[in-house]
mmCIF file of C-alpha atoms and ligand atoms in Angstrom:
data_model
loop_
_atom_site.group_PDB
_atom_site.id
_atom_site.type_symbol
_atom_site.label_atom_id
_atom_site.label_comp_id
_atom_site.label_asym_id
_atom_site.label_seq_id
_atom_site.Cartn_x
_atom_site.Cartn_y
_atom_site.Cartn_z
ATOM 1 C CA MET A 100 0.000 0.000 0.000
ATOM 2 C CA THR A 101 2.943 2.293 0.566
ATOM 3 C CA ASN A 102 5.806 2.785 -1.833
ATOM 4 C CA PRO A 103 8.943 1.496 -0.105
ATOM 5 C CA GLN A 104 11.209 3.659 -2.240
ATOM 6 C CA ARG A 105 9.499 6.935 -1.548
ATOM 7 C CA ALA A 106 7.477 6.671 1.592
ATOM 8 C CA PRO A 107 9.046 7.601 4.909
ATOM 9 C CA HIS A 108 6.389 5.488 6.597
ATOM 10 C CA LEU A 109 7.075 3.694 9.812
ATOM 11 C CA PRO A 110 6.142 0.091 10.531
ATOM 12 C CA LEU A 111 2.647 -0.271 11.946
ATOM 13 C CA GLY A 112 2.444 0.231 15.661
ATOM 14 C CA GLU A 113 5.599 2.251 16.018
ATOM 15 C CA LYS A 114 6.461 5.681 17.286
ATOM 16 C CA ARG A 115 4.424 8.685 18.227
ATOM 17 C CA GLY A 116 0.874 8.678 16.997
ATOM 18 C CA GLY A 117 0.922 4.887 17.124
ATOM 19 C CA ARG A 118 0.106 2.556 14.331
ATOM 20 C CA LEU A 119 -1.304 5.031 11.821
ATOM 21 C CA TYR A 120 1.520 7.551 11.947
ATOM 22 C CA GLY A 121 2.575 8.455 8.404
ATOM 23 C CA GLN A 122 0.255 5.855 6.873
ATOM 24 C CA HIS A 123 -2.096 6.312 3.952
ATOM 25 C CA ILE A 124 -5.730 5.422 4.602
ATOM 26 C CA LEU A 125 -6.836 3.734 1.386
ATOM 27 C CA SER A 126 -9.026 0.767 2.250
ATOM 28 C CA VAL A 127 -10.609 -0.715 5.361
ATOM 29 C CA LYS A 128 -8.681 -3.879 4.533
ATOM 30 C CA GLN A 129 -5.632 -2.292 6.155
ATOM 31 C CA PHE A 130 -7.226 -2.187 9.620
ATOM 32 C CA SER A 131 -7.115 -4.767 12.396
ATOM 33 C CA ARG A 132 -9.427 -4.834 15.380
ATOM 34 C CA GLU A 133 -6.636 -3.316 17.457
ATOM 35 C CA ASP A 134 -6.304 -0.421 14.993
ATOM 36 C CA ILE A 135 -10.007 0.243 15.219
ATOM 37 C CA GLU A 136 -10.007 0.131 19.006
ATOM 38 C CA ALA A 137 -7.101 2.605 19.044
ATOM 39 C CA ILE A 138 -8.939 4.963 16.670
ATOM 40 C CA PHE A 139 -12.077 4.822 18.802
ATOM 41 C CA VAL A 140 -10.224 5.570 22.045
ATOM 42 C CA ILE A 141 -8.867 8.722 20.427
ATOM 43 C CA ALA A 142 -12.224 9.599 18.845
ATOM 44 C CA GLU A 143 -13.759 9.509 22.349
ATOM 45 C CA GLU A 144 -11.042 11.872 23.563
ATOM 46 C CA MET A 145 -11.763 14.176 20.634
ATOM 47 C CA ARG A 146 -15.426 14.195 21.542
ATOM 48 C CA THR A 147 -14.632 15.168 25.123
ATOM 49 C CA MET A 148 -12.288 17.931 23.973
ATOM 50 C CA VAL A 149 -14.761 19.344 21.455
ATOM 51 C CA GLU A 150 -17.477 19.349 24.105
ATOM 52 C CA ARG A 151 -15.163 21.010 26.654
ATOM 53 C CA VAL A 152 -13.128 23.485 24.634
ATOM 54 C CA GLY A 153 -14.361 23.368 21.031
ATOM 55 C CA THR A 154 -11.080 24.071 19.273
ATOM 56 C CA PHE A 155 -7.567 23.257 20.439
ATOM 57 C CA ASP A 156 -4.022 23.347 19.114
ATOM 58 C CA LEU A 157 -3.029 19.717 18.557
ATOM 59 C CA LEU A 158 -2.424 20.204 14.814
ATOM 60 C CA LYS A 159 -1.420 23.861 14.913
ATOM 61 C CA GLY A 160 0.868 24.563 11.971
ATOM 62 C CA LYS A 161 -0.354 21.549 9.979
ATOM 63 C CA LEU A 162 -2.085 21.880 6.616
ATOM 64 C CA LEU A 163 -4.590 19.554 4.990
ATOM 65 C CA ALA A 164 -5.184 19.613 1.224
ATOM 66 C CA SER A 165 -8.789 18.704 0.483
ATOM 67 C CA LEU A 166 -9.032 17.534 -3.132
ATOM 68 C CA PHE A 167 -12.531 16.604 -4.299
ATOM 69 C CA TYR A 168 -13.206 15.520 -7.890
ATOM 70 C CA GLU A 169 -16.783 14.518 -6.970
ATOM 71 C CA PRO A 170 -19.488 16.388 -5.043
ATOM 72 C CA SER A 171 -19.463 16.250 -1.257
ATOM 73 C CA THR A 172 -21.109 18.035 1.631
ATOM 74 C CA ARG A 173 -20.455 15.939 4.734
ATOM 75 C CA THR A 174 -17.104 14.386 3.973
ATOM 76 C CA SER A 175 -15.411 17.586 2.844
ATOM 77 C CA SER A 176 -16.931 19.816 5.516
ATOM 78 C CA SER A 177 -16.308 17.329 8.314
ATOM 79 C CA PHE A 178 -12.636 16.972 7.347
ATOM 80 C CA THR A 179 -12.391 20.774 7.285
ATOM 81 C CA ALA A 180 -14.126 21.053 10.649
ATOM 82 C CA ALA A 181 -11.920 18.288 12.057
ATOM 83 C CA MET A 182 -8.726 20.019 10.918
ATOM 84 C CA GLU A 183 -9.844 23.421 12.177
ATOM 85 C CA ARG A 184 -11.013 22.097 15.535
ATOM 86 C CA LEU A 185 -7.503 20.682 15.907
ATOM 87 C CA GLY A 186 -5.978 24.087 15.184
ATOM 88 C CA GLY A 187 -4.791 23.209 11.664
ATOM 89 C CA SER A 188 -5.670 24.738 8.301
ATOM 90 C CA VAL A 189 -7.135 23.535 5.026
ATOM 91 C CA ILE A 190 -6.369 24.147 1.342
ATOM 92 C CA PRO A 191 -9.737 23.429 -0.279
ATOM 93 C CA ILE A 192 -9.789 22.296 -3.907
ATOM 94 C CA SER A 193 -13.350 21.199 -4.309
ATOM 95 C CA GLU A 194 -14.058 22.883 -7.604
ATOM 96 C CA VAL A 195 -11.475 21.019 -9.651
ATOM 97 C CA ARG A 196 -12.783 22.770 -12.736
ATOM 98 C CA TYR A 197 -11.163 25.970 -11.441
ATOM 99 C CA SER A 198 -7.847 24.216 -10.788
ATOM 100 C CA SER A 199 -5.213 22.938 -13.224
ATOM 101 C CA VAL A 200 -7.158 19.669 -13.422
ATOM 102 C CA SER A 201 -9.319 21.493 -15.990
ATOM 103 C CA LYS A 202 -6.141 22.119 -18.028
ATOM 104 C CA GLY A 203 -5.608 18.385 -18.214
ATOM 105 C CA GLU A 204 -3.240 17.902 -15.289
ATOM 106 C CA SER A 205 -2.898 14.266 -14.222
ATOM 107 C CA LEU A 206 -3.799 13.057 -10.743
ATOM 108 C CA PRO A 207 -0.151 12.184 -9.925
ATOM 109 C CA ASP A 208 0.980 15.695 -10.809
ATOM 110 C CA THR A 209 -1.850 17.317 -8.880
ATOM 111 C CA VAL A 210 -1.099 15.351 -5.706
ATOM 112 C CA ARG A 211 2.653 15.911 -6.102
ATOM 113 C CA THR A 212 1.883 19.623 -6.184
ATOM 114 C CA LEU A 213 -0.320 19.519 -3.135
ATOM 115 C CA GLU A 214 2.180 17.582 -1.072
ATOM 116 C CA CYS A 215 4.610 20.487 -1.484
ATOM 117 C CA TYR A 216 2.165 22.692 0.395
ATOM 118 C CA SER A 217 0.443 20.370 2.851
ATOM 119 C CA ASP A 218 0.981 17.620 5.418
ATOM 120 C CA VAL A 219 -1.922 15.336 4.492
ATOM 121 C CA ILE A 220 -4.139 15.011 1.398
ATOM 122 C CA VAL A 221 -7.801 14.003 1.492
ATOM 123 C CA LEU A 222 -8.892 12.767 -1.946
ATOM 124 C CA ARG A 223 -12.271 11.954 -3.464
ATOM 125 C CA HIS A 224 -12.204 10.756 -7.061
ATOM 126 C CA PRO A 225 -14.631 8.984 -9.421
ATOM 127 C CA GLU A 226 -12.251 6.128 -10.303
ATOM 128 C CA VAL A 227 -11.841 2.965 -8.259
ATOM 129 C CA GLY A 228 -8.258 2.777 -7.019
ATOM 130 C CA ALA A 229 -7.537 6.502 -7.518
ATOM 131 C CA ALA A 230 -6.408 7.013 -3.918
ATOM 132 C CA ALA A 231 -4.053 4.029 -4.134
ATOM 133 C CA THR A 232 -2.651 5.398 -7.390
ATOM 134 C CA ALA A 233 -2.135 8.844 -5.859
ATOM 135 C CA ALA A 234 -0.428 7.263 -2.856
ATOM 136 C CA ARG A 235 2.265 5.798 -5.106
ATOM 137 C CA TYR A 236 3.438 9.264 -6.066
ATOM 138 C CA VAL A 237 3.597 11.097 -2.757
ATOM 139 C CA ARG A 238 5.293 10.797 0.612
ATOM 140 C CA LYS A 239 2.591 12.556 2.625
ATOM 141 C CA PRO A 240 -0.415 10.511 3.786
ATOM 142 C CA ILE A 241 -3.343 10.226 1.375
ATOM 143 C CA ILE A 242 -6.774 9.674 2.914
ATOM 144 C CA ASN A 243 -9.293 8.065 0.567
ATOM 145 C CA ALA A 244 -12.549 10.020 0.859
ATOM 146 C CA GLY A 245 -14.281 7.830 -1.736
ATOM 147 C CA ASP A 246 -12.880 6.273 -4.935
ATOM 148 C CA GLY A 247 -15.808 5.782 -7.295
ATOM 149 C CA ILE A 248 -17.733 2.651 -6.394
ATOM 150 C CA GLY A 249 -14.658 1.319 -4.589
ATOM 151 C CA GLU A 250 -14.316 2.229 -0.939
ATOM 152 C CA HIS A 251 -15.006 4.962 1.588
ATOM 153 C CA PRO A 252 -12.913 3.858 4.551
ATOM 154 C CA THR A 253 -13.354 6.881 6.824
ATOM 155 C CA GLN A 254 -17.131 6.625 6.414
ATOM 156 C CA ALA A 255 -16.999 2.961 7.417
ATOM 157 C CA LEU A 256 -14.973 3.813 10.517
ATOM 158 C CA LEU A 257 -17.473 6.478 11.533
ATOM 159 C CA ASP A 258 -20.308 4.076 10.807
ATOM 160 C CA LEU A 259 -18.755 1.511 13.100
ATOM 161 C CA PHE A 260 -18.131 4.139 15.780
ATOM 162 C CA THR A 261 -21.799 5.142 15.494
ATOM 163 C CA ILE A 262 -22.900 1.547 16.006
ATOM 164 C CA ARG A 263 -20.711 1.178 19.076
ATOM 165 C CA GLU A 264 -21.845 4.477 20.601
ATOM 166 C CA GLU A 265 -25.499 3.775 19.943
ATOM 167 C CA LEU A 266 -25.774 0.062 20.694
ATOM 168 C CA GLY A 267 -22.935 -0.321 23.192
ATOM 169 C CA ASN A 268 -21.083 -3.137 21.430
ATOM 170 C CA LEU A 269 -19.948 -4.311 18.027
ATOM 171 C CA ASP A 270 -19.807 -8.073 18.219
ATOM 172 C CA GLY A 271 -22.334 -10.463 16.795
ATOM 173 C CA LEU A 272 -24.757 -7.871 15.462
ATOM 174 C CA THR A 273 -27.244 -8.397 12.648
ATOM 175 C CA VAL A 274 -26.695 -5.631 10.107
ATOM 176 C CA THR A 275 -29.115 -5.216 7.222
ATOM 177 C CA MET A 276 -27.838 -3.209 4.246
ATOM 178 C CA LEU A 277 -30.548 -1.859 1.988
ATOM 179 C CA GLY A 278 -30.612 -0.174 -1.416
ATOM 180 C CA ASP A 279 -27.889 0.230 -4.023
ATOM 181 C CA LEU A 280 -25.349 -2.306 -2.803
ATOM 182 C CA LYS A 281 -23.694 -2.508 -6.210
ATOM 183 C CA ASN A 282 -22.604 1.106 -6.485
ATOM 184 C CA GLY A 283 -22.589 2.209 -2.851
ATOM 185 C CA ARG A 284 -18.971 2.447 -1.720
ATOM 186 C CA THR A 285 -19.984 2.962 1.915
ATOM 187 C CA VAL A 286 -21.496 -0.528 2.128
ATOM 188 C CA HIS A 287 -18.489 -2.028 0.356
ATOM 189 C CA SER A 288 -16.249 -0.659 3.099
ATOM 190 C CA LEU A 289 -18.585 -1.212 6.054
ATOM 191 C CA SER A 290 -19.329 -4.833 5.181
ATOM 192 C CA ARG A 291 -15.589 -5.536 5.004
ATOM 193 C CA LEU A 292 -14.988 -3.903 8.396
ATOM 194 C CA LEU A 293 -17.808 -5.909 9.948
ATOM 195 C CA THR A 294 -15.961 -9.132 9.131
ATOM 196 C CA LEU A 295 -13.768 -8.291 12.144
ATOM 197 C CA PHE A 296 -16.790 -8.326 14.477
ATOM 198 C CA HIS A 297 -18.602 -11.608 13.761
ATOM 199 C CA ALA A 298 -21.520 -9.840 12.123
ATOM 200 C CA ARG A 299 -24.481 -11.424 10.406
ATOM 201 C CA ILE A 300 -25.127 -9.367 7.269
ATOM 202 C CA ASN A 301 -28.407 -9.262 5.352
ATOM 203 C CA LEU A 302 -28.129 -7.753 1.874
ATOM 204 C CA VAL A 303 -31.403 -6.346 0.579
ATOM 205 C CA SER A 304 -31.407 -4.873 -2.937
ATOM 206 C CA PRO A 305 -33.049 -5.099 -6.337
ATOM 207 C CA GLU A 306 -31.500 -7.823 -8.514
ATOM 208 C CA MET A 307 -29.709 -5.227 -10.635
ATOM 209 C CA LEU A 308 -28.130 -3.524 -7.602
ATOM 210 C CA ARG A 309 -26.795 -6.583 -5.763
ATOM 211 C CA MET A 310 -23.586 -6.444 -3.757
ATOM 212 C CA PRO A 311 -20.759 -7.314 -6.216
ATOM 213 C CA PRO A 312 -20.146 -11.092 -6.144
ATOM 214 C CA GLU A 313 -16.417 -10.643 -5.500
ATOM 215 C CA ILE A 314 -17.171 -8.695 -2.306
ATOM 216 C CA MET A 315 -19.690 -11.351 -1.214
ATOM 217 C CA GLU A 316 -17.034 -14.025 -1.745
ATOM 218 C CA GLU A 317 -14.554 -11.981 0.261
ATOM 219 C CA LEU A 318 -17.033 -11.619 3.132
ATOM 220 C CA ALA A 319 -17.978 -15.290 3.090
ATOM 221 C CA ALA A 320 -14.293 -16.281 3.099
ATOM 222 C CA LYS A 321 -13.892 -14.248 6.288
ATOM 223 C CA GLY A 322 -16.645 -16.271 7.934
ATOM 224 C CA VAL A 323 -19.480 -13.725 7.833
ATOM 225 C CA THR A 324 -23.002 -15.151 7.829
ATOM 226 C CA LEU A 325 -24.487 -13.574 4.700
ATOM 227 C CA SER A 326 -27.940 -13.707 3.218
ATOM 228 C CA GLU A 327 -29.449 -11.963 0.210
ATOM 229 C CA HIS A 328 -33.009 -10.720 -0.149
ATOM 230 C CA ARG A 329 -35.172 -8.624 -2.450
ATOM 231 C CA GLU A 330 -37.568 -7.568 0.340
ATOM 232 C CA LEU A 331 -36.877 -6.097 3.753
ATOM 233 C CA GLU A 332 -39.871 -7.591 5.612
ATOM 234 C CA SER A 333 -38.467 -10.996 6.500
ATOM 235 C CA VAL A 334 -35.167 -9.691 7.920
ATOM 236 C CA LEU A 335 -36.233 -6.460 9.606
ATOM 237 C CA PRO A 336 -37.534 -7.966 12.888
ATOM 238 C CA ASN A 337 -34.102 -9.428 13.743
ATOM 239 C CA THR A 338 -32.084 -6.429 12.583
ATOM 240 C CA ASP A 339 -29.875 -4.472 15.003
ATOM 241 C CA VAL A 340 -28.618 -1.984 12.407
ATOM 242 C CA LEU A 341 -30.610 -1.037 9.322
ATOM 243 C CA TYR A 342 -28.130 0.677 6.982
ATOM 244 C CA VAL A 343 -30.051 2.448 4.219
ATOM 245 C CA THR A 344 -28.356 3.723 1.053
ATOM 246 C CA ARG A 345 -29.320 5.986 -1.836
ATOM 247 C CA VAL A 346 -29.625 4.610 -5.351
ATOM 248 C CA GLN A 347 -26.462 6.126 -6.861
ATOM 249 C CA LYS A 348 -27.854 8.015 -9.846
ATOM 250 C CA GLU A 349 -24.429 9.155 -11.069
ATOM 251 C CA ARG A 350 -23.278 5.560 -11.586
ATOM 252 C CA PHE A 351 -26.058 4.572 -14.015
ATOM 253 C CA ALA A 352 -25.290 4.501 -17.740
ATOM 254 C CA ASP A 353 -29.011 4.417 -18.567
ATOM 255 C CA GLU A 354 -31.327 6.870 -16.810
ATOM 256 C CA ALA A 355 -34.308 4.567 -17.356
ATOM 257 C CA ASP A 356 -32.623 1.975 -15.114
ATOM 258 C CA TYR A 357 -32.123 4.601 -12.424
ATOM 259 C CA LEU A 358 -35.756 5.703 -12.624
ATOM 260 C CA ALA A 359 -36.925 2.089 -12.444
ATOM 261 C CA HIS A 360 -34.984 1.505 -9.216
ATOM 262 C CA LYS A 361 -34.810 4.803 -7.389
ATOM 263 C CA ASP A 362 -37.878 4.191 -5.240
ATOM 264 C CA ALA A 363 -37.243 0.498 -4.689
ATOM 265 C CA TYR A 364 -37.396 0.917 -0.888
ATOM 266 C CA VAL A 365 -38.791 3.686 1.287
ATOM 267 C CA ILE A 366 -38.538 3.498 5.073
ATOM 268 C CA THR A 367 -41.541 5.021 6.848
ATOM 269 C CA PRO A 368 -42.787 4.968 10.455
ATOM 270 C CA ALA A 369 -44.999 2.044 9.398
ATOM 271 C CA THR A 370 -41.913 0.083 8.298
ATOM 272 C CA LEU A 371 -40.334 0.563 11.709
ATOM 273 C CA THR A 372 -43.310 -0.904 13.576
ATOM 274 C CA GLN A 373 -41.805 -4.255 12.514
ATOM 275 C CA ALA A 374 -38.351 -3.418 13.915
ATOM 276 C CA LYS A 375 -36.944 -3.979 17.414
ATOM 277 C CA GLN A 376 -37.140 -1.219 19.982
ATOM 278 C CA LYS A 377 -33.395 -1.392 20.482
ATOM 279 C CA MET A 378 -32.007 -1.004 16.975
ATOM 280 C CA ILE A 379 -30.781 1.887 14.842
ATOM 281 C CA VAL A 380 -31.441 3.200 11.371
ATOM 282 C CA MET A 381 -28.328 4.585 9.668
ATOM 283 C CA HIS A 382 -27.682 6.311 6.345
ATOM 284 C CA PRO A 383 -24.417 7.834 5.069
ATOM 285 C CA LEU A 384 -26.522 10.635 3.561
ATOM 286 C CA PRO A 385 -27.502 12.359 1.337
ATOM 287 C CA ARG A 386 -30.933 10.724 1.287
ATOM 288 C CA VAL A 387 -33.123 11.268 -1.728
ATOM 289 C CA GLY A 388 -36.408 9.786 -0.585
ATOM 290 C CA GLU A 389 -35.424 6.350 0.759
ATOM 291 C CA ILE A 390 -36.103 7.369 4.377
ATOM 292 C CA SER A 391 -39.235 9.416 4.891
ATOM 293 C CA MET A 392 -38.758 12.580 6.965
ATOM 294 C CA ASP A 393 -41.451 11.283 9.340
ATOM 295 C CA VAL A 394 -38.866 8.797 10.603
ATOM 296 C CA ASP A 395 -36.485 11.541 11.784
ATOM 297 C CA ASP A 396 -38.088 11.937 15.217
ATOM 298 C CA ASP A 397 -37.950 8.224 15.975
ATOM 299 C CA PRO A 398 -35.181 7.710 18.574
ATOM 300 C CA ARG A 399 -33.914 4.815 16.459
ATOM 301 C CA ALA A 400 -33.102 7.215 13.590
ATOM 302 C CA ALA A 401 -29.343 7.625 14.080
ATOM 303 C CA TYR A 402 -28.360 9.217 10.767
ATOM 304 C CA PHE A 403 -27.981 12.776 12.048
ATOM 305 C CA ARG A 404 -26.022 11.653 15.101
ATOM 306 C CA GLN A 405 -23.896 9.562 12.709
ATOM 307 C CA MET A 406 -22.655 12.775 11.068
ATOM 308 C CA GLU A 407 -21.525 14.185 14.396
ATOM 309 C CA TYR A 408 -19.646 10.977 15.275
ATOM 310 C CA GLY A 409 -17.904 11.419 11.926
ATOM 311 C CA LEU A 410 -16.271 14.621 13.125
ATOM 312 C CA TYR A 411 -14.658 12.870 16.102
ATOM 313 C CA VAL A 412 -13.476 9.908 14.023
ATOM 314 C CA ARG A 413 -11.953 12.177 11.374
ATOM 315 C CA MET A 414 -10.252 14.272 14.071
ATOM 316 C CA ALA A 415 -8.780 11.054 15.486
ATOM 317 C CA LEU A 416 -7.565 9.890 12.073
ATOM 318 C CA LEU A 417 -5.910 13.216 11.262
ATOM 319 C CA ALA A 418 -4.177 13.361 14.640
ATOM 320 C CA MET A 419 -2.991 9.779 14.219
ATOM 321 C CA VAL A 420 -1.650 9.984 10.665
ATOM 322 C CA LEU A 421 0.131 13.216 11.571
ATOM 323 C CA GLY A 422 1.731 11.616 14.604
ATOM 324 C CA LYS A 423 0.086 13.795 17.230
ATOM 325 C CA ALA A 424 -2.398 11.460 18.846
HETATM 326 C C1 NCD B 1 -21.687 8.825 0.562
HETATM 327 C C2 NCD B 1 -20.638 8.776 -0.539
HETATM 328 O O1 NCD B 1 -20.171 9.819 -1.001
HETATM 329 O O2 NCD B 1 -20.280 7.663 -0.880
HETATM 330 N N1 NCD B 1 -21.818 10.069 1.150
HETATM 331 C C3 NCD B 1 -20.987 10.410 2.171
HETATM 332 O O3 NCD B 1 -19.776 10.455 2.032
HETATM 333 N N2 NCD B 1 -21.544 10.607 3.369
HETATM 334 C C4 NCD B 1 -22.962 8.196 0.178
HETATM 335 C C5 NCD B 1 -23.690 8.681 -1.052
HETATM 336 O O4 NCD B 1 -23.245 9.593 -1.738
HETATM 337 O O5 NCD B 1 -24.736 8.103 -1.304
#
């Protein structure tokens, strides 16, 4: 994952900042249970500090380059908030059409440029593997903020943190993923992370939007109990975490296919009458109709709290990769 010739990275688990110091964050596959526990301990500390003092100087003098080739509200603003709450600063390049990318500059050259000016680069890009490619060209840590339909590792970490905060534990849960499991990178990452926690995963999607078979094979090989469904009804009563996703319009070649699937599932208060009292409904957001707004006041609706947990997890990750945790 790192380039041995160029990267000054330290072996996992060594030196200040612990195991993530100087590391790229490219895929959830790089994390062990111990890594995740370490991240969550620091995320809890970040939460306490934000509640007590708001902003503090842990990353004073550090700069984050925020490079987004795809739209984002939560991921980009939460990384910015995380950096600023830690006393650092951000170079935002969210409108790549106003940067040299619009002149035809390659991704390697753009990230090489940004590493001259910053200490860490957060990258969102439409191509699978883009973050890993970028990481081959730079010495500073690259954080994958979404690579097409590939992965979204920081989202998966905040999703897992949300589950732990809300339900009190992570082991042996029944997690039902609903919606566009083919194109949704958040479920690709979260399902992989859940293999570390003996989860039972129900995959509910239209036939056309099934979880990619290679990911299902990967999960099964890790010993996850998996089952696939077209309807939510049969699995909802045993679900601890209902993870709802948007049908990813931008990934469809044919708009008619998108229109045929976009309203495949809609969660309403009536749906939740069939769910446990102690369970949570999550969504990476944005939602575009798959959870009715009437659900928002249900205490089980965790998707707005999920965003706040994301701030603490991203603060922890930045502090760790920059060796200040
Ligand atoms: C998700 C993404 O970009 O993959 N959003 C996010 O980062 N919270 C989910 C989505 O766009 O549907």
